[in-house]
XYZ file of N, CA, C and O in Angstrom:
616
model
N 54.453 101.743 91.121
C 54.783 101.346 92.520
C 54.268 102.169 93.580
O 54.023 101.239 94.676
N 53.731 102.971 93.074
C 52.681 103.331 94.447
C 51.696 102.377 94.503
O 50.960 101.788 95.529
N 51.107 102.494 93.644
C 49.767 101.344 93.176
C 50.033 99.583 93.711
O 49.001 99.609 94.691
N 50.859 98.983 93.674
C 51.569 98.437 94.406
C 52.333 98.711 95.969
O 51.286 97.742 96.805
N 52.543 99.531 96.621
C 52.385 99.462 98.301
C 51.282 99.751 98.332
O 50.755 99.302 99.757
N 50.650 100.342 97.726
C 49.046 100.828 98.416
C 48.241 100.275 98.491
O 47.745 99.513 99.410
N 48.207 99.413 98.100
C 48.114 97.581 97.616
C 48.168 96.649 98.328
O 47.490 96.602 98.791
N 49.716 96.109 98.843
C 50.047 95.717 99.134
C 49.753 95.748 100.669
O 48.943 95.518 102.646
N 49.387 97.172 101.573
C 49.015 98.073 102.304
C 47.867 97.464 103.025
O 47.789 97.460 104.023
N 46.683 97.936 101.983
C 45.862 97.631 102.231
C 45.240 96.375 102.138
O 43.926 96.463 103.440
N 45.455 95.740 101.673
C 45.549 94.055 101.747
C 46.031 93.635 103.084
O 45.135 93.315 104.185
N 47.078 93.781 103.118
C 47.341 93.176 105.547
C 46.790 94.562 105.773
O 45.805 93.530 107.811
N 46.469 95.507 105.838
C 45.796 96.266 107.230
C 44.302 95.191 107.372
O 44.571 95.527 107.818
N 43.427 94.999 105.467
C 41.872 94.641 106.031
C 42.248 93.359 107.144
O 41.492 92.457 107.372
N 43.485 92.543 106.258
C 43.691 91.333 107.209
C 43.514 91.073 108.342
O 42.910 91.173 109.376
N 44.371 92.049 108.865
C 44.407 92.337 110.829
C 44.054 92.749 111.324
O 43.253 92.732 112.356
N 43.508 94.037 110.465
C 42.036 94.952 111.143
C 40.663 93.001 111.058
O 40.186 93.421 112.109
N 41.080 92.746 110.699
C 40.214 92.152 110.756
C 39.930 90.667 111.944
O 38.744 90.050 112.146
N 40.907 90.642 112.181
C 41.269 89.727 112.956
C 41.862 89.968 114.147
O 43.142 90.355 114.359
N 41.450 90.989 115.404
C 42.084 91.143 116.267
C 42.818 90.940 117.148
O 43.179 91.158 118.612
N 42.481 89.591 116.775
C 43.268 88.271 118.112
C 45.120 88.724 117.626
O 45.988 88.114 118.500
N 44.998 88.574 116.213
C 46.653 88.732 115.971
C 47.046 90.571 116.357
O 48.122 90.621 116.624
N 45.975 91.576 116.364
C 46.799 92.800 116.252
C 45.370 93.735 117.433
O 44.517 93.311 116.500
N 45.283 93.819 118.727
C 44.979 94.780 118.599
C 44.857 96.921 118.509
O 45.995 96.265 119.605
N 44.297 97.151 117.891
C 44.988 98.871 117.344
C 43.974 100.309 118.401
O 43.018 99.192 119.030
N 44.522 100.656 119.389
C 43.995 101.370 119.951
C 44.136 103.433 118.297
O 44.304 103.235 117.619
N 43.368 103.734 120.187
C 42.610 104.789 118.727
C 43.164 106.302 118.338
O 43.737 106.006 117.181
N 44.793 106.094 119.059
C 46.282 107.205 118.105
C 47.057 106.227 117.372
O 47.715 106.517 116.545
N 46.905 104.774 117.544
C 47.292 104.128 116.369
C 46.307 104.102 115.083
O 46.975 104.789 114.009
N 44.275 103.798 115.016
C 43.702 103.783 114.470
C 44.444 105.556 113.316
O 43.964 105.302 112.189
N 44.314 106.292 114.172
C 43.936 107.652 113.787
C 44.966 107.870 112.992
O 45.633 108.837 112.094
N 46.262 107.279 113.342
C 47.907 107.273 112.792
C 47.046 106.506 111.417
O 47.927 107.395 110.527
N 46.995 105.897 110.815
C 46.611 104.476 109.961
C 45.912 105.780 109.066
O 46.234 105.863 107.908
N 44.930 106.693 109.618
C 44.186 107.278 108.981
C 45.652 108.267 108.263
O 44.697 108.882 107.037
N 45.553 108.564 108.587
C 46.154 109.963 108.408
C 47.694 109.882 107.576
O 47.990 110.929 106.872
N 48.605 108.846 107.939
C 49.076 108.451 106.562
C 48.398 108.161 105.512
O 49.085 108.699 104.612
N 47.219 108.066 105.667
C 46.820 107.953 104.554
C 46.135 108.999 103.393
O 46.185 108.776 102.192
N 46.013 109.954 104.300
C 45.904 111.321 103.710
C 46.502 111.818 102.556
O 45.879 112.274 101.397
N 47.907 112.184 102.234
C 48.451 112.047 102.217
C 48.771 111.895 100.479
O 49.124 112.188 99.324
N 48.215 110.586 100.156
C 48.011 110.071 98.914
C 46.740 110.799 98.231
O 47.038 110.643 96.775
N 46.521 111.141 98.589
C 45.156 112.891 97.795
C 45.859 113.805 97.325
O 44.804 114.740 96.577
N 46.893 114.333 97.660
C 47.317 115.618 97.927
C 47.605 115.492 95.405
O 47.955 114.294 95.496
N 47.412 116.441 95.162
C 47.259 116.571 93.781
C 48.281 116.480 92.966
O 48.249 115.909 92.363
N 49.807 117.125 93.902
C 50.870 116.291 93.414
C 51.584 114.876 92.692
O 51.282 114.102 92.306
N 50.212 114.524 93.865
C 50.857 112.622 94.081
C 49.850 112.058 92.894
O 49.795 111.320 91.899
N 48.237 113.035 92.715
C 47.446 112.238 92.365
C 47.488 112.437 90.826
O 47.441 111.610 89.570
N 48.360 113.332 90.242
C 48.906 113.985 88.984
C 49.302 113.345 88.172
O 49.837 113.639 87.363
N 50.217 112.582 88.942
C 51.843 111.838 88.852
C 51.245 110.218 88.256
O 52.195 110.024 87.719
N 50.108 110.259 88.981
C 49.392 108.547 88.378
C 48.261 108.977 87.523
O 47.621 109.619 86.905
N 48.962 107.367 86.800
C 47.854 107.097 85.696
C 46.214 106.587 86.193
O 46.331 106.465 87.878
N 45.902 106.681 85.698
C 43.898 106.257 85.172
C 44.048 104.442 86.134
O 43.196 104.986 87.600
N 44.187 103.864 86.282
C 44.142 102.619 86.523
C 45.133 101.966 88.432
O 44.422 102.946 89.373
N 45.626 103.800 87.915
C 46.598 103.500 89.860
C 45.930 104.088 90.544
O 45.692 104.054 91.439
N 45.872 104.871 89.680
C 44.185 105.799 91.244
C 43.197 105.446 91.433
O 43.115 105.669 92.242
N 42.882 104.230 90.517
C 41.268 104.150 91.068
C 41.970 103.112 91.401
O 41.583 102.820 93.308
N 43.049 102.249 91.922
C 43.491 101.402 92.834
C 43.859 101.705 93.683
O 43.677 101.618 95.233
N 44.420 103.075 94.415
C 44.836 103.369 95.290
C 43.915 104.330 95.919
O 43.692 103.875 97.005
N 42.643 104.992 94.725
C 41.521 105.055 96.061
C 41.118 103.499 96.402
O 40.164 103.956 97.728
N 40.418 102.388 96.222
C 39.861 101.588 96.386
C 40.734 100.757 97.520
O 40.159 100.323 98.575
N 41.501 100.840 97.213
C 42.622 100.862 98.555
C 42.504 100.671 99.802
O 41.969 100.490 101.308
N 42.227 102.441 99.286
C 42.829 103.230 101.257
C 40.907 103.605 101.516
O 40.800 103.054 102.503
N 39.940 102.504 100.672
C 38.812 102.997 101.244
C 37.807 101.775 101.542
O 37.569 101.374 102.775
N 39.356 100.498 101.325
C 38.828 98.935 102.198
C 39.698 99.333 102.976
O 39.263 98.700 103.948
N 40.724 100.239 103.326
C 40.941 100.140 104.866
C 39.644 100.744 105.468
O 39.766 100.349 106.465
N 39.419 101.902 104.992
C 38.187 102.877 105.755
C 37.199 102.360 106.580
O 36.849 101.910 107.508
N 37.127 101.083 105.681
C 35.489 100.621 105.601
C 35.581 99.342 106.532
O 34.772 98.915 107.186
N 36.880 98.680 106.620
C 37.855 98.184 107.683
C 38.012 98.748 108.922
O 37.003 97.134 109.971
N 37.753 99.825 109.079
C 38.144 100.776 110.736
C 37.054 100.917 110.711
O 36.890 99.984 112.013
N 36.336 100.819 109.777
C 34.751 101.301 110.316
C 34.167 100.651 110.684
O 33.606 100.012 111.788
N 34.896 98.433 110.367
C 33.571 97.286 110.987
C 34.049 97.070 112.148
O 33.778 96.567 112.972
N 35.305 97.385 112.092
C 36.429 96.705 112.788
C 36.287 97.153 114.716
O 36.864 96.933 115.473
N 36.310 98.434 114.053
C 37.579 99.711 115.238
C 36.197 100.789 115.471
O 37.239 102.013 115.541
N 34.810 100.451 114.824
C 34.263 101.806 115.424
C 34.476 102.167 116.272
O 34.593 103.410 116.186
N 34.619 101.546 117.691
C 34.533 102.124 119.286
C 35.662 102.972 118.867
O 35.790 104.165 120.190
N 36.703 102.467 118.502
C 37.961 103.391 118.726
C 37.977 104.589 118.619
O 38.920 105.485 118.620
N 37.128 104.677 117.262
C 37.461 106.327 115.969
C 35.868 106.453 116.939
O 36.446 108.008 116.217
N 35.509 106.504 117.488
C 34.808 107.188 118.608
C 35.840 108.522 118.612
O 35.308 109.443 118.821
N 36.552 107.572 119.381
C 37.802 108.492 120.071
C 38.307 109.249 119.355
O 39.659 110.341 119.532
N 38.678 109.545 118.189
C 39.808 109.575 117.065
C 39.147 110.972 115.323
O 40.176 109.672 114.264
N 37.891 110.374 115.780
C 37.689 111.325 114.785
C 38.026 112.184 113.244
O 37.435 111.999 112.556
N 38.651 113.487 114.009
C 39.589 114.013 113.321
C 40.173 113.343 111.984
O 40.148 113.566 111.168
N 40.712 112.166 112.198
C 42.057 112.260 111.714
C 41.212 110.717 109.480
O 41.383 111.162 109.040
N 39.949 110.407 110.858
C 39.004 109.878 109.490
C 38.450 110.154 108.825
O 38.294 109.916 107.729
N 37.416 111.433 109.462
C 36.867 112.444 108.456
C 38.316 113.591 107.723
O 37.379 113.846 106.820
N 39.320 114.004 107.877
C 40.211 114.282 107.621
C 40.612 113.540 106.599
O 40.438 114.074 105.017
N 40.788 111.923 106.193
C 40.748 110.939 105.034
C 39.502 110.391 104.273
O 39.489 111.156 102.746
N 38.798 111.029 105.029
C 37.089 111.207 104.145
C 37.117 112.337 103.528
O 36.212 112.239 102.614
N 37.269 113.549 104.872
C 37.069 114.684 103.365
C 38.357 114.450 102.028
O 38.059 115.045 100.882
N 39.689 114.408 101.787
C 40.244 113.953 101.076
C 39.812 113.019 99.902
O 40.399 113.308 98.877
N 39.144 112.254 100.667
C 38.790 111.317 99.842
C 37.578 111.940 98.383
O 37.383 112.212 97.349
N 36.990 112.645 99.348
C 35.757 113.377 98.616
C 36.060 114.687 97.789
O 36.529 115.059 96.709
N 37.298 115.419 98.322
C 37.999 115.855 97.656
C 38.099 115.560 96.327
O 38.188 116.075 95.148
N 39.382 114.138 96.708
C 39.890 113.998 95.291
C 38.316 113.793 94.143
O 38.470 113.774 93.052
N 37.545 113.007 94.605
C 36.528 112.398 93.806
C 35.598 113.653 93.147
O 35.311 113.523 92.247
N 35.772 114.651 93.360
C 34.736 115.915 93.430
C 35.760 116.216 92.265
O 35.477 117.224 90.947
N 36.998 115.985 92.272
C 38.040 116.945 90.856
C 38.735 115.437 89.874
O 39.230 115.510 89.415
N 37.684 114.466 90.392
C 37.745 113.011 89.382
C 36.568 113.138 88.105
O 35.273 113.751 88.258
N 37.145 113.105 87.354
C 35.529 113.499 85.945
C 35.923 111.941 85.946
O 36.331 110.753 86.124
N 34.067 111.534 84.786
C 33.565 109.894 84.320
C 35.176 109.761 83.990
O 34.896 108.466 83.512
N 35.996 109.946 82.424
C 37.492 109.155 82.293
C 38.875 108.678 83.144
O 39.003 107.819 83.208
N 38.297 109.467 84.313
C 38.870 109.017 85.643
C 38.674 107.865 86.095
O 38.798 107.869 87.495
N 37.585 106.964 86.086
C 37.711 106.265 87.021
C 35.313 106.651 88.198
O 36.099 106.171 89.325
N 35.653 108.752 87.647
C 34.377 108.758 88.894
C 33.998 107.212 89.081
O 32.862 107.599 90.231
N 32.880 106.429 87.906
C 31.334 105.578 88.706
C 32.230 104.724 90.334
O 31.553 104.807 90.692
N 33.348 104.293 89.650
C 34.016 103.087 90.702
C 34.603 104.715 91.568
O 33.698 103.606 93.200
N 35.074 105.696 91.897
C 35.061 106.705 92.836
C 34.146 106.399 93.451
O 33.924 106.074 95.083
N 33.227 107.026 92.611
C 31.364 106.889 94.146
C 31.201 106.117 94.407
O 31.081 106.949 95.253
N 30.768 104.321 93.531
C 30.452 104.099 93.905
C 30.996 103.710 95.809
O 30.451 102.854 97.084
N 32.184 103.133 95.294
C 33.410 103.025 97.178
C 32.962 104.448 97.958
O 32.632 103.970 99.264
N 32.824 105.228 97.949
C 32.059 106.551 98.564
C 31.419 105.887 99.547
O 31.381 106.772 100.452
N 30.044 105.887 98.394
C 28.922 105.455 98.649
C 28.908 104.721 100.633
O 27.790 104.848 101.200
N 29.920 103.524 99.283
C 29.854 102.624 100.809
C 30.050 102.194 101.718
O 29.970 102.385 102.600
N 31.608 103.820 102.041
C 31.819 104.067 102.978
C 30.993 105.024 103.960
O 30.933 104.824 105.302
N 30.174 106.063 103.199
C 29.056 106.664 104.178
C 27.217 106.517 104.970
O 27.424 106.762 105.685
N 27.625 104.297 103.378
C 26.782 104.095 104.458
C 26.654 103.559 105.393
O 26.066 103.105 106.629
N 28.397 102.879 106.281
C 28.923 102.425 106.944
C 29.066 103.396 108.083
O 28.619 102.912 109.600
N 29.018 104.421 108.142
C 28.850 105.270 108.907
C 26.983 106.256 109.340
O 27.180 106.307 111.029
N 26.403 105.130 109.302
C 24.982 105.320 109.500
C 24.844 105.235 110.807
O 24.545 105.930 112.040
N 25.217 103.393 110.794
C 24.676 103.607 112.232
C 25.276 104.114 113.334
O 25.067 103.949 114.509
N 26.418 105.170 112.830
C 27.287 106.071 113.706
C 27.255 107.266 113.462
O 27.088 107.641 115.234
N 26.064 107.154 113.117
C 25.475 108.744 112.996
C 25.389 109.442 114.475
O 25.533 110.884 114.229
N 24.840 109.545 115.122
C 24.989 110.492 116.968
C 26.199 110.247 117.357
O 26.424 111.234 117.737
N 27.004 109.381 116.756
C 28.656 109.932 117.235
C 29.616 110.749 116.137
O 29.971 111.684 116.658
N 29.032 110.537 115.291
C 29.523 111.104 114.323
C 29.345 112.222 113.464
O 29.918 113.311 112.123
N 27.651 112.817 113.889
C 27.602 113.900 112.987
C 28.013 114.578 113.548
O 27.894 115.993 111.701
N 28.538 115.558 114.429
C 28.967 117.083 114.087
C 30.106 117.012 112.956
O 30.315 117.676 113.023
N 30.919 115.610 113.270
C 31.952 115.091 111.908
C 31.938 115.330 110.718
O 32.674 115.919 109.927
N 30.387 114.854 110.802
C 30.102 115.105 109.002
C 29.582 116.372 108.766
O 29.716 116.362 107.409
N 29.413 117.523 109.000
C 29.402 118.573 108.583
C 30.286 119.107 107.360
O 30.054 120.023 106.669
N 31.551 118.680 108.267
C 32.915 119.635 106.934
C 32.540 118.730 105.621
O 32.954 119.670 104.657
N 32.042 117.511 106.027
C 31.863 116.629 104.313
C 30.511 117.677 103.103
O 30.692 117.406 102.133
N 30.140 117.781 104.296
C 28.736 118.534 103.831
C 28.790 119.363 103.546
O 28.742 119.968 102.207
N 29.494 120.004 103.465
C 30.537 121.826 103.510
C 30.638 121.643 102.155
O 30.975 122.187 101.226
N 32.381 120.881 102.376
C 32.608 120.698 100.869
C 31.593 120.647 99.588
O 32.357 120.926 98.392
N 31.027 119.139 100.130
C 29.875 118.611 98.840
C 29.342 120.497 98.350
O 28.866 120.564 97.244
N 28.241 120.631 98.757
C 28.267 123.118 98.875
C 28.885 123.410 98.339
O 28.189 123.984 97.358
N 29.931 123.612 98.814
C 31.401 124.879 98.084
C 30.452 123.907 97.366
O 30.987 124.593 95.632
N 31.513 122.941 96.282
C 31.602 122.331 95.221
C 30.082 121.934 94.626
O 30.407 122.539 92.735
N 29.313 122.074 95.052
C 27.529 122.711 94.213
C 28.181 124.247 93.686
O 27.622 124.406 92.190
N 28.264 124.258 94.778
C 28.187 126.476 94.156
C 28.868 126.893 93.188
O 28.567 127.985 92.830
N 29.937 126.720 93.049
C 30.915 126.396 92.294
C 31.421 125.428 90.600
O 31.728 125.846 89.915
N 29.804 124.402 90.937
C 30.244 124.397 89.593
C 29.744 123.078 89.188
O 30.310 122.950 88.016
N 29.799 122.379 90.306
C 29.185 120.875 89.529
C 29.336 120.458 88.710
O 28.765 120.467 88.371
N 29.543 119.632 87.994
C 29.163 118.955 86.512
C 27.775 117.774 86.718
O 28.085 117.537 88.032
N 27.045 117.456 85.889
C 25.637 116.901 86.166
C 26.221 115.628 86.393
O 25.580 114.740 87.343
N 26.563 114.877 85.740
C 27.465 113.730 86.876
C 28.015 113.474 87.240
O 27.771 112.241 88.017
N 28.824 114.197 87.841
C 29.069 113.944 88.929
C 28.110 114.494 90.186
O 28.155 113.087 90.787
N 27.150 115.156 90.188
C 25.991 115.251 91.336
C 25.767 114.047 91.518
O 25.219 113.669 92.188
N 25.174 114.026 90.147
C 24.043 112.024 89.942
C 24.988 110.854 90.497
O 24.881 110.470 91.216
N 25.848 111.033 90.374
C 27.394 109.784 91.075
C 26.858 109.819 92.454
O 27.310 109.499 92.934
N 27.370 111.438 92.918
C 27.334 111.712 93.594
C 26.221 111.620 94.925
O 26.285 111.463 96.578
N 25.317 110.990 94.396
C 23.730 111.479 95.838
C 23.527 110.031 96.180
O 23.300 110.792 97.539
N 23.820 109.344 95.674
C 23.425 108.359 96.827
C 25.262 108.421 98.659
O 23.929 108.259 99.372
N 25.228 109.051 97.901
C 26.670 109.702 99.954
C 25.713 110.301 100.020
O 25.810 110.791 101.051
């Protein structure tokens, strides 16, 4: 059921975000959207999902983040903490995913998100540090070579 709700939310939000004439969101509202998606990646919720559902939830949240970056980048400049909190949750989740649980698909989605941030590097550079530190910590704790290879583009 979580999968269906998240998928429906994702499709609705992606459509609304692309059509600013229907709905214009403030930075506060965008921050709230990011904050509301972050708990989907808490370990207890992740463990309760099957692999297919988990991949679907990850991809759905990634599509909302992509739409936010594409259509509301200026508003995100004013509320980077919720965005990077969500990106950190996605990365942490990805670092605890193995090949049988959709590592390749999730890493590809995450790489796409990272690529979308490149044009905004001057604004977000100090916030990316948290993501880099999370990655370095995972490397120091013994990241699998497969995970490392899949995350290299990110």
